[in-house]
mmCIF file of C-alpha atoms in Angstrom:
data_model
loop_
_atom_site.group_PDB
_atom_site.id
_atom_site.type_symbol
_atom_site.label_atom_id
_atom_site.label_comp_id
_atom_site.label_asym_id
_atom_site.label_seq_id
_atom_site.Cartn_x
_atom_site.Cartn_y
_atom_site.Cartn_z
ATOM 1 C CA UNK Z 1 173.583 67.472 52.755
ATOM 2 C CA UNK Z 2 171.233 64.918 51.962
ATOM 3 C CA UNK Z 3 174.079 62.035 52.863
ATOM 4 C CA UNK Z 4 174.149 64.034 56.351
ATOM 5 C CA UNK Z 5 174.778 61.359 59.607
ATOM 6 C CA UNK Z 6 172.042 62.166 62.239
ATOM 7 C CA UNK Z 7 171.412 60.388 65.301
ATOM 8 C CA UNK Z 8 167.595 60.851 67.228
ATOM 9 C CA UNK Z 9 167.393 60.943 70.915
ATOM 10 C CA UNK Z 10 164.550 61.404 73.128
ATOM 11 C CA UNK Z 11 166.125 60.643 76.779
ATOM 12 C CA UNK Z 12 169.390 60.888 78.473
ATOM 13 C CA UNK Z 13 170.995 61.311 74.566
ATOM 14 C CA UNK Z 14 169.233 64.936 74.843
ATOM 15 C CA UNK Z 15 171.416 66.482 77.734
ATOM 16 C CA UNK Z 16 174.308 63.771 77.569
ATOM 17 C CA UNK Z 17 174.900 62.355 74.490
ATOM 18 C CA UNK Z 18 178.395 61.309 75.344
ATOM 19 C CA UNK Z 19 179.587 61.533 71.280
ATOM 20 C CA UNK Z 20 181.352 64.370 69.224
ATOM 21 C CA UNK Z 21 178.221 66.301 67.142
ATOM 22 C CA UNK Z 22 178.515 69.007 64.359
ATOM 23 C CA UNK Z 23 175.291 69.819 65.129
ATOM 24 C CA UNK Z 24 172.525 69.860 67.866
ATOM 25 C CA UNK Z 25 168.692 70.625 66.996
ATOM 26 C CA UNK Z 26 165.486 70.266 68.213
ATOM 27 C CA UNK Z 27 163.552 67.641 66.310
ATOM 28 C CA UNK Z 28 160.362 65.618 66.424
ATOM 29 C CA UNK Z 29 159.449 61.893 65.254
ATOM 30 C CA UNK Z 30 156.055 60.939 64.257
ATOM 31 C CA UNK Z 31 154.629 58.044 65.019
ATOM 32 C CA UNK Z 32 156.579 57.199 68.153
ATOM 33 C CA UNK Z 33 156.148 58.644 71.611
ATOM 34 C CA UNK Z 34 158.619 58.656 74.897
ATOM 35 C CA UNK Z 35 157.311 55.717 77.188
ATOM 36 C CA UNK Z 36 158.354 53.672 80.533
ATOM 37 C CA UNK Z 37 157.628 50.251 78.398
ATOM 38 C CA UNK Z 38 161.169 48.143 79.136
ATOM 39 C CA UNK Z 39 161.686 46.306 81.951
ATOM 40 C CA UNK Z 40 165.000 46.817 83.482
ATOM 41 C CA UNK Z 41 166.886 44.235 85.337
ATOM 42 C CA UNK Z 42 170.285 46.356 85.335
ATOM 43 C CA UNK Z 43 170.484 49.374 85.165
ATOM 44 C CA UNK Z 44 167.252 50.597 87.246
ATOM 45 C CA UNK Z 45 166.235 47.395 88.702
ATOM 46 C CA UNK Z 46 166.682 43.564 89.300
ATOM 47 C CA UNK Z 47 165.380 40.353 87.823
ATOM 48 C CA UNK Z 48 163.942 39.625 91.300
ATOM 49 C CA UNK Z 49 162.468 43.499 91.344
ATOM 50 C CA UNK Z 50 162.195 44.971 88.095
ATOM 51 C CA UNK Z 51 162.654 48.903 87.036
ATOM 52 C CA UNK Z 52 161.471 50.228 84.316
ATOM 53 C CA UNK Z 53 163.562 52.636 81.437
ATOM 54 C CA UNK Z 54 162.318 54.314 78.795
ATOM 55 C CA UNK Z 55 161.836 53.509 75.261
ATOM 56 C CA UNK Z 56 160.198 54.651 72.068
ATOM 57 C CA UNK Z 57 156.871 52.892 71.861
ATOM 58 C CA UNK Z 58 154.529 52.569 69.144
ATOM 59 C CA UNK Z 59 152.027 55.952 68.548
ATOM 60 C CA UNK Z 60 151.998 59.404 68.805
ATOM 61 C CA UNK Z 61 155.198 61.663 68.364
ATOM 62 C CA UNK Z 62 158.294 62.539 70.576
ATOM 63 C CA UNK Z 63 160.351 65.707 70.836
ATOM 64 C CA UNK Z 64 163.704 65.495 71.443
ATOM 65 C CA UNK Z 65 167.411 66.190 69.650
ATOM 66 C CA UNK Z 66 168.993 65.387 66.705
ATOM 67 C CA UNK Z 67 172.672 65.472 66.363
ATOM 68 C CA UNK Z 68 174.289 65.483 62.799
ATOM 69 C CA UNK Z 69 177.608 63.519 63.090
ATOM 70 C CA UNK Z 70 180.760 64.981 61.235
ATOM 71 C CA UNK Z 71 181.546 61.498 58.879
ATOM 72 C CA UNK Z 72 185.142 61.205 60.040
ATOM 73 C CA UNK Z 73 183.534 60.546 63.827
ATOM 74 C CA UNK Z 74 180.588 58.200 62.480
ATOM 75 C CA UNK Z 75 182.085 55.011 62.969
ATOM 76 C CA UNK Z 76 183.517 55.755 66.614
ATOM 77 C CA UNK Z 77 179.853 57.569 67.212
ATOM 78 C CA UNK Z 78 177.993 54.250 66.000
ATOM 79 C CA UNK Z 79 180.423 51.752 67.589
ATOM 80 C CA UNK Z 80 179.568 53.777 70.933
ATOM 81 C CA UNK Z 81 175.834 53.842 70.722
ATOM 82 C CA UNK Z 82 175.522 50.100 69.682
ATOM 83 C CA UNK Z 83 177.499 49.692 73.452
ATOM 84 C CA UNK Z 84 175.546 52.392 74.746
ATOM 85 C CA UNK Z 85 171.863 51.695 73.592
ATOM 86 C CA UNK Z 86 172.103 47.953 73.013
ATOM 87 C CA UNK Z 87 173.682 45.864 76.121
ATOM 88 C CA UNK Z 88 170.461 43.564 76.342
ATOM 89 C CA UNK Z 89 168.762 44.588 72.703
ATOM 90 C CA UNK Z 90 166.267 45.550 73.607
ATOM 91 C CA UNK Z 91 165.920 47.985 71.132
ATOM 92 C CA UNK Z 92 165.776 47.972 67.365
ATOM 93 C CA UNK Z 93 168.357 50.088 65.160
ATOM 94 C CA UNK Z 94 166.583 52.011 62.635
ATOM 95 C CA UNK Z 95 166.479 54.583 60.171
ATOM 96 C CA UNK Z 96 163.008 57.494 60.575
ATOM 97 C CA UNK Z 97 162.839 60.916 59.415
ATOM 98 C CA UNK Z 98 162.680 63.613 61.669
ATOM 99 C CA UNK Z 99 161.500 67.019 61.556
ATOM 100 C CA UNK Z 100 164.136 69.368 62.952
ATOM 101 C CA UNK Z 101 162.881 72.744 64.398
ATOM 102 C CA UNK Z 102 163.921 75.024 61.906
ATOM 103 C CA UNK Z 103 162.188 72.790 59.357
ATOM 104 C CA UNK Z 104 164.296 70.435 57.502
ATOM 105 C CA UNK Z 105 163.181 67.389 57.611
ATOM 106 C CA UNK Z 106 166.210 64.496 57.799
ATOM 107 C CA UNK Z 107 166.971 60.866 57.933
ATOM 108 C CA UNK Z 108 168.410 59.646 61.404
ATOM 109 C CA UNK Z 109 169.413 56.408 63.185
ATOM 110 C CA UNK Z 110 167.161 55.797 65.924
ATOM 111 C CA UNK Z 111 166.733 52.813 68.624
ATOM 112 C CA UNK Z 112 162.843 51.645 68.826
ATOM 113 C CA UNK Z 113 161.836 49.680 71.480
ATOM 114 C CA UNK Z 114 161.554 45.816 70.299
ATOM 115 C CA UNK Z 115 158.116 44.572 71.447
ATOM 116 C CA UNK Z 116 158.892 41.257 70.807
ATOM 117 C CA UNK Z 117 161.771 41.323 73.342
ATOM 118 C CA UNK Z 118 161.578 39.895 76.901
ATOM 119 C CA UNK Z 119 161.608 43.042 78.456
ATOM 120 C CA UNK Z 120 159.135 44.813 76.354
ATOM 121 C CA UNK Z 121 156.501 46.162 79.161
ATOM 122 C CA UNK Z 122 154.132 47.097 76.601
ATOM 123 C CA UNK Z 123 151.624 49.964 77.184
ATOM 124 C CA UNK Z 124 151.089 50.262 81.522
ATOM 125 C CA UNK Z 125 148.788 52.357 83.388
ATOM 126 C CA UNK Z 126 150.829 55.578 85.055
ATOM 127 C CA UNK Z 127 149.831 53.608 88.287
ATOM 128 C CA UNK Z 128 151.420 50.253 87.262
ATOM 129 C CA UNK Z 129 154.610 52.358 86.058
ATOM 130 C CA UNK Z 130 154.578 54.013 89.536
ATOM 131 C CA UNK Z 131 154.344 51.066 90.962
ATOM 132 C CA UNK Z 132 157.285 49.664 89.021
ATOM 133 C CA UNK Z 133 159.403 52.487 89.441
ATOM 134 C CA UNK Z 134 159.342 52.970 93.193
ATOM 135 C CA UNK Z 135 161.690 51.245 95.142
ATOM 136 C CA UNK Z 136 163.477 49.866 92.213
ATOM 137 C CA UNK Z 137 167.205 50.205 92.522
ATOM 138 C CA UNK Z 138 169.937 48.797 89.841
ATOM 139 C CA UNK Z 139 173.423 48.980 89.219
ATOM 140 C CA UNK Z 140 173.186 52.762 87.923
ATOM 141 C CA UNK Z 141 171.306 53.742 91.173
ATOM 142 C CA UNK Z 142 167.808 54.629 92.113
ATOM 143 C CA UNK Z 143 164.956 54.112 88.963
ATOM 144 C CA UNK Z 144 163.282 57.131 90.184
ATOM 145 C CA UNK Z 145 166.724 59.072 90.071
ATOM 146 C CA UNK Z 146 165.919 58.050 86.534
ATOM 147 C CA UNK Z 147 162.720 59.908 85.601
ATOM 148 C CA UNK Z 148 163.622 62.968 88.222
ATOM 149 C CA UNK Z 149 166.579 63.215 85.982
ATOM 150 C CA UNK Z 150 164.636 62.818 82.567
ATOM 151 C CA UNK Z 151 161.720 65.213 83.967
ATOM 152 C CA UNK Z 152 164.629 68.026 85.070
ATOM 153 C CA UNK Z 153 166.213 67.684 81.636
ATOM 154 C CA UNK Z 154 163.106 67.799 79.745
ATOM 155 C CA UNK Z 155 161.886 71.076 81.299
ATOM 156 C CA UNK Z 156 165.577 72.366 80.731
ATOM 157 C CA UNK Z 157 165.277 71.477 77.186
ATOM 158 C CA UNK Z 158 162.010 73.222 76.703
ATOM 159 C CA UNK Z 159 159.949 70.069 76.423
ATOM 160 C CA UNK Z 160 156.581 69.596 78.965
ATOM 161 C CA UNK Z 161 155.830 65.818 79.066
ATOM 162 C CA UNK Z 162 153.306 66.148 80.788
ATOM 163 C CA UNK Z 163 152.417 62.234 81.372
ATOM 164 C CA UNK Z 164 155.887 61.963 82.284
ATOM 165 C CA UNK Z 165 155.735 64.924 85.268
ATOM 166 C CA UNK Z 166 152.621 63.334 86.652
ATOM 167 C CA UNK Z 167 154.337 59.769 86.813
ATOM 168 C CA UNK Z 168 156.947 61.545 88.919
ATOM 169 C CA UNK Z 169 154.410 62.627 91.439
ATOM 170 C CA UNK Z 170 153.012 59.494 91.774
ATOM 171 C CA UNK Z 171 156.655 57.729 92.012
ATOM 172 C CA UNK Z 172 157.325 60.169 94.877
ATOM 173 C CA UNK Z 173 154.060 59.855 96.355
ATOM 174 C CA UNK Z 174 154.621 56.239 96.706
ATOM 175 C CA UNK Z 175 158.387 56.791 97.710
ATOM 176 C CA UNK Z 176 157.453 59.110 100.760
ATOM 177 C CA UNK Z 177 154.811 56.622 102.280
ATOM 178 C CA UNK Z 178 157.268 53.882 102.148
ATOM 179 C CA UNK Z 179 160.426 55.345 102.771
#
């Protein structure tokens, strides 16, 4: 199966992929790690008040899942993540092994964040991400709606972020003193 189609994902693609999938496992990728590091001025925010949405940022490792697409779906699986993941590309399209969680180890289109792009936010305090995050509202709704929903699914999916839990409580924190 070494000509197997996998796709990486390491936020909402975990619990909502929104694609047909042969297969669904637990995976890790070195040398990337789940970060708030792209401005949104959609989705979770403005341009006049910026949100912030996650990305895969240079360093560490991530856990998320891999999906192995059947080949007769890949082309309606890729034509729907390029419209899904790419509507201000910000990302980059890419190829990275993973390391699935029974232990093969496979090849799988992921989208890295593009630090050269616009709306790359770059490596921010948890305080400056709180700060970002509170308040900001976009055309998919509330940016904290965002991480409560990433930091629900997470713990659902077995994963403790645990820099991601404590930017919650400061998002909220912030929320409930200015309502």
């Amino acid at each position: 199966m070494s000509n197997a189609l996998w796709v990486f994902g390491y936020g909402s693609l975990m619990w909502g992929p929104g694609f047909p999938f042969a297969e669904r496992v637990a995976a890790t990728l070195a040398g990337r790690r789940r970060a708030f590091c792209i401005y949104s001025v959609h989705h979770r925010g403005t341009y006049q008040r910026p949100g912030l949405v996650l990305g895969l940022a240079p360093g560490g490792s991530v856990r998320g899942m891999a999906y192995r697409i059947a080949p007769a779906d890949w082309d309606q699986v890729y034509a729907y993540l390029l419209e899904r993941e790419q509507p201000t590309e910000t990302y980059v399209e890419a190829r990275r092994f993973v390391r699935l969680a029974d232990g093969r180890r496979v090849e799988a289109l992921v989208f890295l964040s593009d630090v050269h792009h616009p709306q790359w936010a770059g490596r921010l305090s948890l305080e400056r991400q709180a700060d970002l995050i509170a308040g900001a509202t976009g055309l998919s709704g509330r940016n904290v709606d965002y991480l409560r929903d990433l930091v629900e699914h997470l713990g659902q999916e077995g994963v403790r972020d645990r820099s991601m839990q404590a930017l919650l409580e400061l998002v909220e924190a912030r929320e409930a003193a200015h309502p």
